mmCIF file of C-alpha atoms in Angstrom:
data_model
loop_
_atom_site.group_PDB
_atom_site.id
_atom_site.type_symbol
_atom_site.label_atom_id
_atom_site.label_comp_id
_atom_site.label_asym_id
_atom_site.label_seq_id
_atom_site.Cartn_x
_atom_site.Cartn_y
_atom_site.Cartn_z
ATOM 1 C CA MET B 1 -0.068 0.352 -0.239
ATOM 2 C CA ALA B 2 1.419 3.262 -1.395
ATOM 3 C CA ILE B 3 0.718 6.961 0.518
ATOM 4 C CA ARG B 4 -0.348 9.440 -1.794
ATOM 5 C CA GLY B 5 1.269 11.996 -0.725
ATOM 6 C CA GLU B 6 4.950 10.490 -1.242
ATOM 7 C CA ILE B 7 3.880 9.645 -4.393
ATOM 8 C CA VAL B 8 3.461 13.103 -5.103
ATOM 9 C CA ARG B 9 6.752 14.498 -3.575
ATOM 10 C CA TYR B 10 8.864 11.447 -5.758
ATOM 11 C CA LEU B 11 7.382 12.505 -8.747
ATOM 12 C CA ASN B 12 7.371 16.483 -8.049
ATOM 13 C CA ASP B 13 11.204 15.587 -7.314
ATOM 14 C CA LEU B 14 11.736 13.520 -10.166
ATOM 15 C CA LEU B 15 9.883 16.126 -12.785
ATOM 16 C CA ARG B 16 11.343 19.334 -11.133
ATOM 17 C CA CYS B 17 7.746 20.775 -11.117
ATOM 18 C CA SER B 18 8.433 23.983 -9.309
ATOM 19 C CA GLU B 19 11.606 24.553 -11.839
ATOM 20 C CA PHE B 20 8.741 25.410 -14.611
ATOM 21 C CA LYS B 21 6.236 28.563 -15.398
ATOM 22 C CA ASP B 22 3.439 26.342 -17.140
ATOM 23 C CA TYR B 23 0.455 27.367 -18.524
ATOM 24 C CA THR B 24 -1.177 24.710 -15.847
ATOM 25 C CA SER B 25 -0.499 23.803 -12.552
ATOM 26 C CA ASN B 26 2.115 20.775 -12.528
ATOM 27 C CA GLY B 27 1.391 18.540 -9.340
ATOM 28 C CA LEU B 28 -1.489 17.325 -7.518
ATOM 29 C CA GLN B 29 -4.635 18.988 -8.906
ATOM 30 C CA ILE B 30 -7.441 16.979 -7.136
ATOM 31 C CA GLU B 31 -6.373 15.255 -3.711
ATOM 32 C CA GLY B 32 -7.865 11.790 -3.460
ATOM 33 C CA ALA B 33 -7.683 8.684 -1.043
ATOM 34 C CA GLU B 34 -4.600 8.556 1.081
ATOM 35 C CA GLU B 35 -3.602 5.062 0.196
ATOM 36 C CA VAL B 36 -2.810 3.944 -2.953
ATOM 37 C CA GLN B 37 -3.021 0.664 -4.508
ATOM 38 C CA LYS B 38 -3.293 0.973 -8.295
ATOM 39 C CA ILE B 39 -2.930 4.155 -10.841
ATOM 40 C CA GLY B 40 -4.267 5.108 -14.220
ATOM 41 C CA PHE B 41 -2.276 7.216 -16.609
ATOM 42 C CA ALA B 42 -3.342 8.932 -19.719
ATOM 43 C CA VAL B 43 -2.854 11.861 -22.055
ATOM 44 C CA ASP B 44 -5.651 13.960 -21.258
ATOM 45 C CA PRO B 45 -8.024 14.435 -17.995
ATOM 46 C CA CYS B 46 -11.265 13.891 -19.524
ATOM 47 C CA LEU B 47 -14.600 12.250 -18.247
ATOM 48 C CA GLN B 48 -13.882 8.772 -20.555
ATOM 49 C CA VAL B 49 -10.962 9.045 -18.478
ATOM 50 C CA PHE B 50 -12.296 9.329 -15.080
ATOM 51 C CA GLU B 51 -14.683 6.801 -15.788
ATOM 52 C CA GLU B 52 -12.516 4.094 -17.292
ATOM 53 C CA LEU B 53 -10.067 4.498 -14.977
ATOM 54 C CA ALA B 54 -12.408 4.225 -11.859
ATOM 55 C CA ASP B 55 -10.760 1.553 -10.134
ATOM 56 C CA CYS B 56 -7.924 3.468 -9.665
ATOM 57 C CA GLN B 57 -7.001 5.529 -6.369
ATOM 58 C CA MET B 58 -5.082 8.428 -8.469
ATOM 59 C CA ILE B 59 -4.953 8.900 -12.174
ATOM 60 C CA VAL B 60 -1.801 11.001 -13.806
ATOM 61 C CA THR B 61 -2.054 12.918 -16.887
ATOM 62 C CA HIS B 62 0.109 15.101 -18.862
ATOM 63 C CA HIS B 63 -2.717 17.401 -19.554
ATOM 64 C CA GLY B 64 -4.256 19.280 -16.846
ATOM 65 C CA LEU B 65 -7.312 20.394 -15.439
ATOM 66 C CA TRP B 66 -6.368 24.140 -15.034
ATOM 67 C CA TRP B 67 -5.723 26.246 -18.076
ATOM 68 C CA PRO B 68 -6.113 30.334 -18.200
ATOM 69 C CA SER B 69 -9.085 29.924 -20.078
ATOM 70 C CA THR B 70 -10.484 27.950 -17.034
ATOM 71 C CA ASP B 71 -12.605 30.627 -14.675
ATOM 72 C CA ARG B 72 -15.662 28.622 -13.775
ATOM 73 C CA LEU B 73 -16.910 24.905 -12.917
ATOM 74 C CA VAL B 74 -19.854 24.381 -14.785
ATOM 75 C CA GLY B 75 -21.795 21.869 -17.188
ATOM 76 C CA TRP B 76 -18.637 19.579 -18.685
ATOM 77 C CA GLN B 77 -16.204 21.392 -16.678
ATOM 78 C CA LYS B 78 -18.345 20.469 -13.231
ATOM 79 C CA HIS B 79 -18.641 16.623 -14.618
ATOM 80 C CA ARG B 80 -15.236 15.954 -15.147
ATOM 81 C CA ILE B 81 -14.568 16.761 -11.448
ATOM 82 C CA ASN B 82 -17.614 15.437 -10.187
ATOM 83 C CA ALA B 83 -16.377 12.245 -11.496
ATOM 84 C CA LEU B 84 -13.187 12.167 -9.725
ATOM 85 C CA MET B 85 -14.367 13.712 -6.580
ATOM 86 C CA SER B 86 -17.688 11.423 -5.955
ATOM 87 C CA ARG B 87 -14.440 8.492 -6.138
ATOM 88 C CA ASN B 88 -11.982 9.956 -4.188
ATOM 89 C CA ILE B 89 -9.875 9.741 -7.100
ATOM 90 C CA SER B 90 -6.264 11.848 -6.815
ATOM 91 C CA LEU B 91 -5.619 13.813 -10.200
ATOM 92 C CA TYR B 92 -1.487 14.572 -10.743
ATOM 93 C CA ALA B 93 -0.559 16.199 -14.081
ATOM 94 C CA ALA B 94 2.620 17.138 -15.179
ATOM 95 C CA HIS B 95 2.774 19.369 -18.827
ATOM 96 C CA LEU B 96 5.931 21.096 -19.953
ATOM 97 C CA PRO B 97 7.792 19.028 -16.858
ATOM 98 C CA LEU B 98 6.927 15.747 -18.575
ATOM 99 C CA ASP B 99 7.947 17.181 -21.776
ATOM 100 C CA ARG B 100 11.191 18.605 -21.157
ATOM 101 C CA HIS B 101 12.488 15.736 -19.038
ATOM 102 C CA PRO B 102 15.686 14.166 -20.254
ATOM 103 C CA GLN B 103 14.927 10.492 -19.680
ATOM 104 C CA VAL B 104 11.055 9.999 -19.158
ATOM 105 C CA GLY B 105 9.866 12.981 -20.903
ATOM 106 C CA ASN B 106 7.831 12.625 -23.985
ATOM 107 C CA ASN B 107 10.848 14.373 -26.573
ATOM 108 C CA ALA B 108 13.687 12.151 -24.962
ATOM 109 C CA GLN B 109 11.551 9.271 -24.969
ATOM 110 C CA ILE B 110 10.478 9.313 -28.945
ATOM 111 C CA LEU B 111 14.252 10.027 -29.423
ATOM 112 C CA GLN B 112 15.471 6.817 -27.501
ATOM 113 C CA LYS B 113 12.879 5.036 -29.577
ATOM 114 C CA MET B 114 13.896 5.963 -32.662
ATOM 115 C CA GLY B 115 17.691 5.140 -31.494
ATOM 116 C CA TYR B 116 19.242 7.932 -30.677
ATOM 117 C CA GLU B 117 20.658 9.985 -27.955
ATOM 118 C CA ILE B 118 20.300 13.732 -27.044
ATOM 119 C CA SER B 119 22.883 15.931 -28.079
ATOM 120 C CA GLY B 120 21.419 19.315 -27.184
ATOM 121 C CA ASP B 121 18.314 21.250 -26.175
ATOM 122 C CA PHE B 122 16.429 23.729 -27.906
ATOM 123 C CA GLY B 123 13.283 25.804 -27.415
ATOM 124 C CA GLU B 124 11.287 25.527 -24.440
ATOM 125 C CA VAL B 125 10.863 21.728 -24.276
ATOM 126 C CA GLY B 126 13.023 20.348 -27.459
ATOM 127 C CA TRP B 127 15.780 17.676 -27.690
ATOM 128 C CA TYR B 128 18.103 16.832 -30.784
ATOM 129 C CA ALA B 129 20.278 14.448 -32.209
ATOM 130 C CA GLU B 130 23.207 14.875 -34.006
ATOM 131 C CA LEU B 131 24.237 12.044 -36.423
ATOM 132 C CA SER B 132 27.912 10.962 -37.020
ATOM 133 C CA ASP B 133 26.585 9.981 -40.901
ATOM 134 C CA ALA B 134 23.761 11.767 -42.435
ATOM 135 C CA VAL B 135 20.793 10.106 -43.413
ATOM 136 C CA THR B 136 17.748 10.891 -45.367
ATOM 137 C CA ALA B 137 14.728 13.289 -44.281
ATOM 138 C CA GLN B 138 12.756 10.609 -45.066
ATOM 139 C CA SER B 139 14.357 7.509 -43.379
ATOM 140 C CA LEU B 140 13.989 9.864 -40.143
ATOM 141 C CA ILE B 141 10.573 10.399 -40.953
ATOM 142 C CA ASP B 142 10.020 6.515 -41.587
ATOM 143 C CA LYS B 143 11.285 5.997 -37.964
ATOM 144 C CA PHE B 144 9.174 8.808 -36.250
ATOM 145 C CA SER B 145 6.200 7.284 -37.709
ATOM 146 C CA ARG B 146 6.853 3.869 -36.208
ATOM 147 C CA VAL B 147 7.667 5.032 -33.179
ATOM 148 C CA ILE B 148 4.393 6.966 -32.725
ATOM 149 C CA GLY B 149 2.537 4.248 -34.851
ATOM 150 C CA ALA B 150 0.928 6.786 -36.881
ATOM 151 C CA GLU B 151 0.744 8.466 -40.285
ATOM 152 C CA VAL B 152 3.292 11.404 -40.412
ATOM 153 C CA LYS B 153 2.638 14.405 -42.708
ATOM 154 C CA SER B 154 5.841 16.362 -43.875
ATOM 155 C CA TRP B 155 6.711 19.542 -45.305
ATOM 156 C CA LEU B 156 10.052 18.957 -46.712
ATOM 157 C CA PHE B 157 11.732 22.556 -47.911
ATOM 158 C CA GLY B 158 14.960 21.927 -47.128
ATOM 159 C CA GLU B 159 18.143 19.497 -47.391
ATOM 160 C CA THR B 160 17.397 15.685 -48.256
ATOM 161 C CA MET B 161 20.552 14.893 -45.987
ATOM 162 C CA ILE B 162 19.978 14.973 -42.041
ATOM 163 C CA GLN B 163 22.733 15.824 -40.110
ATOM 164 C CA ARG B 164 20.806 16.929 -37.166
ATOM 165 C CA PHE B 165 17.247 16.873 -35.871
ATOM 166 C CA GLY B 166 14.718 17.336 -32.705
ATOM 167 C CA VAL B 167 11.870 16.967 -31.499
ATOM 168 C CA SER B 168 9.321 19.005 -29.658
ATOM 169 C CA SER B 169 6.281 17.155 -28.804
ATOM 170 C CA GLY B 170 2.662 18.207 -28.664
ATOM 171 C CA GLY B 171 1.886 21.709 -30.473
ATOM 172 C CA GLY B 172 5.475 23.217 -31.616
ATOM 173 C CA GLY B 173 4.335 26.097 -33.539
ATOM 174 C CA LEU B 174 5.855 28.601 -35.234
ATOM 175 C CA LYS B 175 7.674 29.422 -31.989
ATOM 176 C CA GLU B 176 9.717 26.502 -31.793
ATOM 177 C CA LEU B 177 10.442 26.127 -35.285
ATOM 178 C CA GLU B 178 12.126 29.382 -35.099
ATOM 179 C CA LYS B 179 14.249 27.567 -32.076
ATOM 180 C CA ALA B 180 14.951 25.023 -34.213
ATOM 181 C CA ARG B 181 16.286 26.576 -37.211
ATOM 182 C CA GLU B 182 18.666 28.781 -34.683
ATOM 183 C CA LYS B 183 19.927 25.677 -33.374
ATOM 184 C CA CYS B 184 20.461 24.674 -37.318
ATOM 185 C CA LEU B 185 17.965 22.005 -37.344
ATOM 186 C CA ASP B 186 17.689 20.239 -40.526
ATOM 187 C CA LEU B 187 14.864 18.241 -39.514
ATOM 188 C CA TYR B 188 12.064 19.297 -37.157
ATOM 189 C CA PHE B 189 9.638 16.862 -35.256
ATOM 190 C CA THR B 190 6.409 17.847 -33.345
ATOM 191 C CA GLY B 191 2.843 17.006 -33.153
ATOM 192 C CA GLU B 192 0.789 19.542 -34.742
ATOM 193 C CA SER B 193 0.909 22.264 -37.543
ATOM 194 C CA SER B 194 -0.879 25.903 -37.340
ATOM 195 C CA HIS B 195 -1.842 28.255 -40.506
ATOM 196 C CA SER B 196 1.253 30.552 -39.601
ATOM 197 C CA MET B 197 3.655 27.902 -39.957
ATOM 198 C CA TYR B 198 3.449 26.236 -43.543
ATOM 199 C CA HIS B 199 4.801 29.480 -45.543
ATOM 200 C CA ALA B 200 7.060 30.298 -42.618
ATOM 201 C CA ALA B 201 8.586 27.091 -42.826
ATOM 202 C CA ARG B 202 8.893 27.185 -46.887
ATOM 203 C CA GLU B 203 10.498 30.482 -46.455
ATOM 204 C CA MET B 204 13.032 29.369 -44.188
ATOM 205 C CA GLY B 205 13.987 26.145 -45.850
ATOM 206 C CA ALA B 206 12.894 24.339 -43.245
ATOM 207 C CA ASN B 207 11.822 20.419 -43.106
ATOM 208 C CA VAL B 208 8.982 19.936 -40.663
ATOM 209 C CA ALA B 209 7.220 16.519 -39.741
ATOM 210 C CA PHE B 210 3.867 16.199 -37.769
ATOM 211 C CA GLY B 211 3.160 13.524 -36.048
ATOM 212 C CA GLY B 212 -0.027 14.494 -34.112
ATOM 213 C CA HIS B 213 -0.468 15.890 -30.632
ATOM 214 C CA TYR B 214 -1.810 13.120 -28.852
ATOM 215 C CA ARG B 215 0.643 10.622 -30.446
ATOM 216 C CA THR B 216 3.844 12.457 -29.891
ATOM 217 C CA GLU B 217 2.530 12.826 -26.038
ATOM 218 C CA VAL B 218 1.723 9.235 -24.483
ATOM 219 C CA PHE B 219 5.424 8.285 -23.915
ATOM 220 C CA GLY B 220 5.741 10.623 -20.809
ATOM 221 C CA VAL B 221 3.158 9.078 -18.760
ATOM 222 C CA GLN B 222 3.720 5.702 -20.034
ATOM 223 C CA ALA B 223 7.482 5.961 -18.692
ATOM 224 C CA LEU B 224 6.516 6.896 -15.292
ATOM 225 C CA MET B 225 4.778 3.415 -15.082
ATOM 226 C CA PRO B 226 7.469 0.962 -14.323
ATOM 227 C CA LEU B 227 9.397 3.902 -11.957
ATOM 228 C CA LEU B 228 5.861 3.984 -9.636
ATOM 229 C CA GLU B 229 5.826 0.161 -10.006
ATOM 230 C CA GLU B 230 9.277 -0.343 -8.862
ATOM 231 C CA ASN B 231 9.404 2.510 -6.032
ATOM 232 C CA PHE B 232 5.759 1.887 -4.847
ATOM 233 C CA GLY B 233 4.662 -1.479 -5.462
ATOM 234 C CA VAL B 234 1.666 -0.283 -7.547
ATOM 235 C CA LYS B 235 -0.701 -1.745 -9.978
ATOM 236 C CA THR B 236 -0.540 0.939 -12.868
ATOM 237 C CA ARG B 237 -2.292 1.202 -16.284
ATOM 238 C CA PHE B 238 -2.662 3.424 -19.324
ATOM 239 C CA LEU B 239 -5.895 4.440 -21.243
ATOM 240 C CA ASP B 240 -5.166 4.827 -24.912
ATOM 241 C CA CYS B 241 -7.822 7.829 -25.712
ATOM 242 C CA PRO B 242 -6.536 8.978 -29.175
ATOM 243 C CA THR B 243 -8.308 12.475 -30.192
ATOM 244 C CA GLY B 244 -6.868 12.195 -33.600
ATOM 245 C CA CYS B 245 -5.365 15.127 -33.521
#
């Protein structure tokens, strides 16, 4: 039997939550049962997740409940909170800390599963790899596609041979693309595109590939599961709820 407070302290320390200025509140967002036997994991804190993981005493998600746009608990937002509180389930969220972490973070995990080591960082949460021998952009895109388990959309406006490439999961956006180019990355992997990115990428001569916001952010929460099993003796379960985005 694990204690909620001990798990929260472990995750806070591991992910260095206090070091991040974020768009959501990282850490424990809803306090539930003190004793924890089973922890559920998911990308999003949605009603489907809360209902299907109702046998858990704690749920860990990448996205949190609280954002700058959240200013009231009515309608669907109220139902989400009720689903947790009526079952005495804790919710722990780690947003940027779980994108950025150099071992269990989304981007580090993607690079590792593609078979590469981290060479450096870029932007808010991105990591990049520098290759000893250049490879084709398409070969890296194919690897990325296999790792995320989904089709990848790409804009190939740059060199066909790649020496340095990086990953910034989720909604990387134009700002992160600019940071990738500042680091002279030949290929930039992210989750989703934006309207403003297309012509900017074209004019920069950048190679960009998109794997989907959701599909690039399943890796961090999954990497936490064996750590909590080993350190606290809890059972874990990941619930896959893809959004198609």
